[in-house]
Each structure stands twice: as C-alpha cells, then as structure tokens.
mmCIF file of C-alpha atoms and ligand atoms in Angstrom:
data_model
loop_
_atom_site.group_PDB
_atom_site.id
_atom_site.type_symbol
_atom_site.label_atom_id
_atom_site.label_comp_id
_atom_site.label_asym_id
_atom_site.label_seq_id
_atom_site.Cartn_x
_atom_site.Cartn_y
_atom_site.Cartn_z
ATOM 1 C CA MET G 1 -55.133 96.934 95.914
ATOM 2 C CA THR G 2 -55.818 97.055 99.768
ATOM 3 C CA LEU G 3 -54.157 100.223 100.250
ATOM 4 C CA SER G 4 -55.632 101.938 97.016
ATOM 5 C CA LEU G 5 -59.265 101.242 98.387
ATOM 6 C CA PHE G 6 -58.244 102.432 101.974
ATOM 7 C CA GLN G 7 -57.030 105.605 100.232
ATOM 8 C CA ASP G 8 -60.119 105.960 98.311
ATOM 9 C CA MET G 9 -62.331 105.726 101.361
ATOM 10 C CA GLU G 10 -60.162 108.054 103.477
ATOM 11 C CA GLN G 11 -60.272 110.541 100.450
ATOM 12 C CA CYS G 12 -64.121 110.357 100.217
ATOM 13 C CA GLN G 13 -64.775 111.032 103.981
ATOM 14 C CA SER G 14 -62.552 114.128 103.930
ATOM 15 C CA GLU G 15 -64.594 115.322 101.078
ATOM 16 C CA ARG G 16 -67.742 115.491 103.870
ATOM 17 C CA GLU G 17 -67.634 118.296 106.149
ATOM 18 C CA GLU G 18 -70.384 118.813 109.025
ATOM 19 C CA LEU G 19 -70.863 122.401 109.677
ATOM 20 C CA CYS G 20 -73.557 121.431 112.311
ATOM 21 C CA PRO G 21 -76.403 119.034 112.833
ATOM 22 C CA GLY G 22 -78.204 119.156 109.026
ATOM 23 C CA ALA G 23 -75.461 121.074 107.266
ATOM 24 C CA ILE G 24 -73.043 119.121 105.053
ATOM 25 C CA VAL G 25 -70.446 120.418 102.433
ATOM 26 C CA LEU G 26 -69.979 117.782 100.227
ATOM 27 C CA HIS G 27 -66.769 118.966 98.127
ATOM 28 C CA GLY G 28 -66.104 118.376 94.260
ATOM 29 C CA PHE G 29 -69.522 116.390 94.490
ATOM 30 C CA ALA G 30 -70.784 118.417 91.357
ATOM 31 C CA VAL G 31 -67.547 118.192 89.541
ATOM 32 C CA PRO G 32 -68.795 115.029 87.298
ATOM 33 C CA TYR G 33 -71.761 117.078 86.349
ATOM 34 C CA GLU G 34 -69.694 120.365 85.124
ATOM 35 C CA VAL G 35 -70.302 119.959 81.672
ATOM 36 C CA ALA G 36 -73.642 118.811 81.733
ATOM 37 C CA ILE G 37 -74.665 121.718 84.032
ATOM 38 C CA LEU G 38 -73.087 124.475 81.930
ATOM 39 C CA GLU G 39 -74.577 123.123 78.824
ATOM 40 C CA ALA G 40 -78.328 123.234 80.531
ATOM 41 C CA LEU G 41 -77.394 126.602 81.725
ATOM 42 C CA ARG G 42 -76.854 127.931 78.644
ATOM 43 C CA ASP G 43 -80.309 127.057 77.381
ATOM 44 C CA ILE G 44 -81.690 128.329 80.669
ATOM 45 C CA THR G 45 -80.017 131.866 80.121
ATOM 46 C CA THR G 46 -81.197 132.124 76.408
ATOM 47 C CA ARG G 47 -84.526 131.927 77.896
ATOM 48 C CA ALA G 48 -84.400 133.577 80.978
ATOM 49 C CA PRO G 49 -81.556 136.014 81.027
ATOM 50 C CA PHE G 50 -79.430 136.951 84.151
ATOM 51 C CA ARG G 51 -80.926 140.021 85.464
ATOM 52 C CA HIS G 52 -80.259 142.256 88.736
ATOM 53 C CA MET G 53 -83.387 142.422 90.536
ATOM 54 C CA VAL G 54 -84.583 144.706 93.279
ATOM 55 C CA THR G 55 -84.877 144.457 97.009
ATOM 56 C CA PRO G 56 -88.095 145.429 98.922
ATOM 57 C CA GLY G 57 -85.928 148.088 100.236
ATOM 58 C CA GLY G 58 -85.018 149.342 96.926
ATOM 59 C CA PHE G 59 -81.792 148.129 96.546
ATOM 60 C CA ARG G 60 -80.122 146.517 93.322
ATOM 61 C CA MET G 61 -79.116 143.272 94.179
ATOM 62 C CA SER G 62 -74.888 142.855 93.579
ATOM 63 C CA VAL G 63 -75.938 139.178 92.480
ATOM 64 C CA ALA G 64 -77.631 138.641 89.169
ATOM 65 C CA LEU G 65 -80.093 136.090 88.908
ATOM 66 C CA THR G 66 -82.354 133.689 86.727
ATOM 67 C CA ASN G 67 -84.503 130.582 87.513
ATOM 68 C CA CYS G 68 -85.560 126.945 86.075
ATOM 69 C CA GLY G 69 -88.383 124.905 87.241
ATOM 70 C CA SER G 70 -91.711 125.017 88.128
ATOM 71 C CA TYR G 71 -91.446 127.939 90.322
ATOM 72 C CA GLY G 72 -88.846 130.768 90.510
ATOM 73 C CA TRP G 73 -87.582 132.976 93.123
ATOM 74 C CA ILE G 74 -88.077 136.816 92.654
ATOM 75 C CA THR G 75 -87.674 140.039 94.401
ATOM 76 C CA ASP G 76 -89.300 143.419 93.539
ATOM 77 C CA ARG G 77 -90.650 146.686 95.867
ATOM 78 C CA THR G 78 -93.666 144.213 96.728
ATOM 79 C CA GLY G 79 -91.214 141.528 98.587
ATOM 80 C CA TYR G 80 -89.653 138.114 98.269
ATOM 81 C CA ARG G 81 -91.590 135.016 96.485
ATOM 82 C CA TYR G 82 -91.757 132.326 94.110
ATOM 83 C CA ASP G 83 -93.533 132.728 90.949
ATOM 84 C CA ALA G 84 -94.370 130.262 88.220
ATOM 85 C CA ILE G 85 -93.925 133.201 85.682
ATOM 86 C CA ASP G 86 -90.859 134.978 84.590
ATOM 87 C CA PRO G 87 -91.510 138.635 85.399
ATOM 88 C CA GLU G 88 -89.086 139.859 82.180
ATOM 89 C CA SER G 89 -90.525 137.405 79.944
ATOM 90 C CA GLY G 90 -94.252 137.063 80.854
ATOM 91 C CA LYS G 91 -93.562 133.300 80.304
ATOM 92 C CA SER G 92 -92.885 130.254 82.814
ATOM 93 C CA TRP G 93 -89.548 129.653 83.821
ATOM 94 C CA PRO G 94 -87.180 127.233 81.585
ATOM 95 C CA HIS G 95 -87.580 123.487 82.684
ATOM 96 C CA MET G 96 -85.686 122.173 85.217
ATOM 97 C CA SER G 97 -83.401 119.400 83.319
ATOM 98 C CA ALA G 98 -83.046 115.578 84.230
ATOM 99 C CA VAL G 99 -79.266 116.334 85.127
ATOM 100 C CA PHE G 100 -80.308 119.086 87.542
ATOM 101 C CA VAL G 101 -82.866 117.034 88.974
ATOM 102 C CA LYS G 102 -80.457 113.841 89.521
ATOM 103 C CA LEU G 103 -77.823 116.051 90.722
ATOM 104 C CA ALA G 104 -80.078 117.697 93.520
ATOM 105 C CA GLN G 105 -81.321 114.351 94.668
ATOM 106 C CA ASP G 106 -78.297 112.463 94.436
ATOM 107 C CA ALA G 107 -76.570 115.402 96.837
ATOM 108 C CA ALA G 108 -79.597 115.073 99.373
ATOM 109 C CA ALA G 109 -79.971 111.558 99.365
ATOM 110 C CA SER G 110 -76.049 111.433 100.342
ATOM 111 C CA THR G 111 -76.599 113.470 103.164
ATOM 112 C CA GLY G 112 -79.755 111.647 104.219
ATOM 113 C CA PHE G 113 -82.526 113.525 102.848
ATOM 114 C CA ASN G 114 -84.317 111.106 100.844
ATOM 115 C CA ASP G 115 -87.212 111.683 98.110
ATOM 116 C CA PHE G 116 -85.908 115.412 97.607
ATOM 117 C CA LYS G 117 -88.315 116.635 94.665
ATOM 118 C CA PRO G 118 -87.103 120.140 93.882
ATOM 119 C CA ASP G 119 -89.276 122.205 92.108
ATOM 120 C CA ALA G 120 -87.346 125.574 91.988
ATOM 121 C CA CYS G 121 -83.909 126.022 91.017
ATOM 122 C CA LEU G 122 -82.433 129.762 91.576
ATOM 123 C CA VAL G 123 -79.430 130.273 89.561
ATOM 124 C CA ASN G 124 -77.229 133.184 91.135
ATOM 125 C CA CYS G 125 -74.433 134.869 89.037
ATOM 126 C CA TYR G 126 -71.543 136.519 90.890
ATOM 127 C CA ASN G 127 -69.076 138.819 89.424
ATOM 128 C CA PRO G 128 -66.258 139.929 91.586
ATOM 129 C CA GLY G 129 -67.635 142.540 94.688
ATOM 130 C CA ALA G 130 -71.000 140.527 94.419
ATOM 131 C CA ARG G 131 -72.246 139.700 97.972
ATOM 132 C CA LEU G 132 -75.160 138.193 99.695
ATOM 133 C CA SER G 133 -76.134 139.449 102.993
ATOM 134 C CA LEU G 134 -77.101 137.381 105.761
ATOM 135 C CA HIS G 135 -80.335 135.758 105.261
ATOM 136 C CA GLN G 136 -82.663 132.912 105.785
ATOM 137 C CA ASP G 137 -84.248 131.082 103.148
ATOM 138 C CA LYS G 138 -88.135 130.969 103.967
ATOM 139 C CA ASN G 139 -90.129 132.100 101.273
ATOM 140 C CA GLU G 140 -90.750 127.902 100.659
ATOM 141 C CA ARG G 141 -94.135 126.556 101.748
ATOM 142 C CA ASP G 142 -92.913 124.056 104.279
ATOM 143 C CA PHE G 143 -89.272 123.512 105.700
ATOM 144 C CA ASP G 144 -89.375 119.969 105.565
ATOM 145 C CA ALA G 145 -87.138 119.650 102.498
ATOM 146 C CA PRO G 146 -83.531 120.348 102.604
ATOM 147 C CA ILE G 147 -81.529 123.086 100.349
ATOM 148 C CA VAL G 148 -79.219 121.840 97.772
ATOM 149 C CA SER G 149 -76.377 124.301 96.761
ATOM 150 C CA VAL G 150 -74.126 123.939 94.211
ATOM 151 C CA SER G 151 -70.910 126.212 93.610
ATOM 152 C CA LEU G 152 -69.108 126.500 90.519
ATOM 153 C CA GLY G 153 -66.630 128.378 89.111
ATOM 154 C CA ILE G 154 -64.457 130.966 91.261
ATOM 155 C CA PRO G 155 -64.382 130.659 95.109
ATOM 156 C CA ALA G 156 -66.483 132.372 97.421
ATOM 157 C CA ILE G 157 -66.361 132.453 101.124
ATOM 158 C CA PHE G 158 -69.768 131.228 102.562
ATOM 159 C CA LEU G 159 -71.148 132.611 105.985
ATOM 160 C CA TRP G 160 -72.694 129.944 107.756
ATOM 161 C CA GLY G 161 -74.459 131.425 110.866
ATOM 162 C CA GLY G 162 -76.964 130.040 113.257
ATOM 163 C CA LEU G 163 -80.860 130.438 114.206
ATOM 164 C CA ARG G 164 -80.563 133.948 115.014
ATOM 165 C CA ARG G 165 -79.220 136.715 112.912
ATOM 166 C CA LYS G 166 -76.802 137.549 115.548
ATOM 167 C CA ASP G 167 -75.140 134.396 115.933
ATOM 168 C CA LYS G 168 -71.303 134.828 114.704
ATOM 169 C CA PRO G 169 -71.125 132.906 111.485
ATOM 170 C CA MET G 170 -68.565 130.335 110.341
ATOM 171 C CA ARG G 171 -66.554 130.955 107.303
ATOM 172 C CA VAL G 172 -66.696 128.530 104.380
ATOM 173 C CA GLN G 173 -64.679 128.224 101.579
ATOM 174 C CA LEU G 174 -66.837 126.908 98.820
ATOM 175 C CA THR G 175 -64.985 126.309 95.557
ATOM 176 C CA HIS G 176 -65.776 124.702 92.057
ATOM 177 C CA GLY G 177 -68.084 121.697 92.188
ATOM 178 C CA ASP G 178 -68.768 121.786 95.993
ATOM 179 C CA ILE G 179 -72.523 121.395 97.172
ATOM 180 C CA MET G 180 -73.889 122.454 100.371
ATOM 181 C CA VAL G 181 -76.909 120.559 101.707
ATOM 182 C CA TRP G 182 -79.008 122.104 104.702
ATOM 183 C CA GLY G 183 -81.978 121.019 106.251
ATOM 184 C CA GLY G 184 -83.776 119.515 109.493
ATOM 185 C CA PRO G 185 -82.450 121.306 112.604
ATOM 186 C CA ALA G 186 -80.207 123.730 109.946
ATOM 187 C CA ARG G 187 -82.885 124.499 107.441
ATOM 188 C CA LEU G 188 -83.562 128.131 109.047
ATOM 189 C CA HIS G 189 -79.953 129.183 109.708
ATOM 190 C CA TYR G 190 -78.615 132.131 108.536
ATOM 191 C CA HIS G 191 -76.164 132.282 105.642
ATOM 192 C CA GLY G 192 -74.585 134.800 103.212
ATOM 193 C CA VAL G 193 -71.806 135.071 100.660
ATOM 194 C CA LEU G 194 -68.703 137.877 101.222
ATOM 195 C CA PRO G 195 -67.982 139.745 98.713
ATOM 196 C CA ILE G 196 -66.055 137.523 95.655
ATOM 197 C CA LYS G 197 -62.592 138.256 95.039
ATOM 198 C CA GLU G 198 -61.211 138.721 91.310
ATOM 199 C CA ALA G 199 -60.186 135.291 90.180
ATOM 200 C CA CYS G 200 -60.565 133.212 86.848
ATOM 201 C CA HIS G 201 -61.920 129.750 86.260
ATOM 202 C CA PRO G 202 -61.451 127.566 83.236
ATOM 203 C CA LEU G 203 -64.939 126.742 82.820
ATOM 204 C CA THR G 204 -66.760 129.922 84.171
ATOM 205 C CA GLY G 205 -64.388 132.760 83.513
ATOM 206 C CA THR G 206 -64.546 135.570 86.038
ATOM 207 C CA HIS G 207 -67.707 134.683 87.479
ATOM 208 C CA ARG G 208 -69.317 132.465 90.308
ATOM 209 C CA ILE G 209 -72.370 130.473 89.614
ATOM 210 C CA ASN G 210 -74.334 129.010 92.402
ATOM 211 C CA LEU G 211 -77.471 126.649 91.783
ATOM 212 C CA THR G 212 -79.987 126.304 94.696
ATOM 213 C CA PHE G 213 -82.490 123.644 94.505
ATOM 214 C CA ARG G 214 -85.598 124.268 96.631
ATOM 215 C CA LYS G 215 -88.941 122.582 97.349
ATOM 216 C CA ALA G 216 -90.603 125.779 96.887
ATOM 217 C CA ALA G 217 -94.881 124.878 96.883
HETATM 218 C C1 SIN V 301 -78.077 131.407 98.274
HETATM 219 O O1 SIN V 301 -78.137 131.787 99.721
HETATM 220 O O2 SIN V 301 -79.653 131.727 97.724
HETATM 221 C C2 SIN V 301 -76.922 131.271 97.763
HETATM 222 C C3 SIN V 301 -75.929 130.881 98.706
HETATM 223 C C4 SIN V 301 -74.673 130.902 97.387
HETATM 224 O O3 SIN V 301 -74.670 131.652 96.848
HETATM 225 O O4 SIN V 301 -73.819 130.140 98.097
HETATM 226 FE FE1 FE2 V 302 -80.239 131.618 100.680
#
C-alpha cells in the first residue's frame, strides 16, 4: 500500500516538467478527457469547419484552424485579431463546452493560475508537414491570464523560446494528452511547432490537434 502510494506520487511528479518559471508541461493531463474532447470537437467542426487562413504577409497557413468560445482568433490580409464572428459563416463561433472549460481551468489551477476564465479556444489541426513559426501570443487584451495548450493525436516538437525572437528555443516533445501552461513571467515567450512528422494515432488518425485556451477580452 505504502509502496504503491509512493510510486503514484513519484509518477505524478515526473509528469510535470517546468521549462522555466511560469511554463509547465503536464504530461498526459488531458488523457481522461480525450473522448469528451473529441466529441465536442465534432460539434465544433460541423458548425465551423477547419480552414487555412492567410497571414497579413499573404501566406496560407499550413495549419488549419477553427475556434469555439465568445471570441475566435483569426488572420487575414488586414492582420491578426480576435473576432466574435466566424468570417466564413458570418455567425458566432460555436459555444465553448463545459468539458473544455473544466479541462482548461483544472490545468491552469494545477500550475498555480487560479480563476482562469477562458473566453476563446483556438483549435489547430496539423497534417504531416504543417508547422507554426516562432511567435508570441499577444493579441489578447491583457497578459494576466495564462495560455493553456492541449495536444492531441500525433506528436509534435514544440519550440519553447525566450522573450526575444533570437533566444535559442528548447525542443519539447508534446504527445497525446499533454498540456502546456504558460503565464506570468513566461506569458510572452516565443514559441512554435516544427514540421509535424508522419505518424498515426488511434483517436485522431494522421493529425495533430491542438487546443489553446485564452482570455482574449
Ligand atoms: C499556438 O501557439 O497557437 C499553438 C501551439 C501548438 O500547436 O502546440
Ligand atoms: Fe501561440
């Protein structure tokens, strides 16, 4: 009994990885939610299908995206921003389900960010070869709230940089169910995703899905 409790605690600790003050990976944290998340995702993508948006520089993003919540993150030739309306349908984004809110709040609280109230969830879909170049998340109104990022499906190498674009990023493997939370002193760190390698996951097939929860407004 004592031994198994000790082993559980040890496993719990090895599942948290602090990359720097304010940035923590919770390995496997979302696994218990996987079926509920994928179910909710089917509803979201029925109303607001994944699409490839264009950057202000005119490039088509290799990552396909959609959103749920009161606000969605979008990009077009005029810039990056949050909008309450899906530009493709002209309607509001799908509602953020209770299971999404609970997952994001639990992950934030377990890394010390209490009272996280996400109002936006960006959903990214990566096919093999898709990538995300180094960037800061800075379209939100204030930077007090953390970013909660949930990885599902095939693995990614996440680049975790510093406060300056030129800071050499660490490479962090993110696999199915991993959650990364960054806030406080880490809130404006540069980050990105290397081109996704071909793989197959029993729940998502040949895709990687990433949900990022934000407090946009
Ligand atoms: C993002 O920075 O918006 C997404 C990060 C990821 O896909 O892991
Ligand atoms: Fe980001």
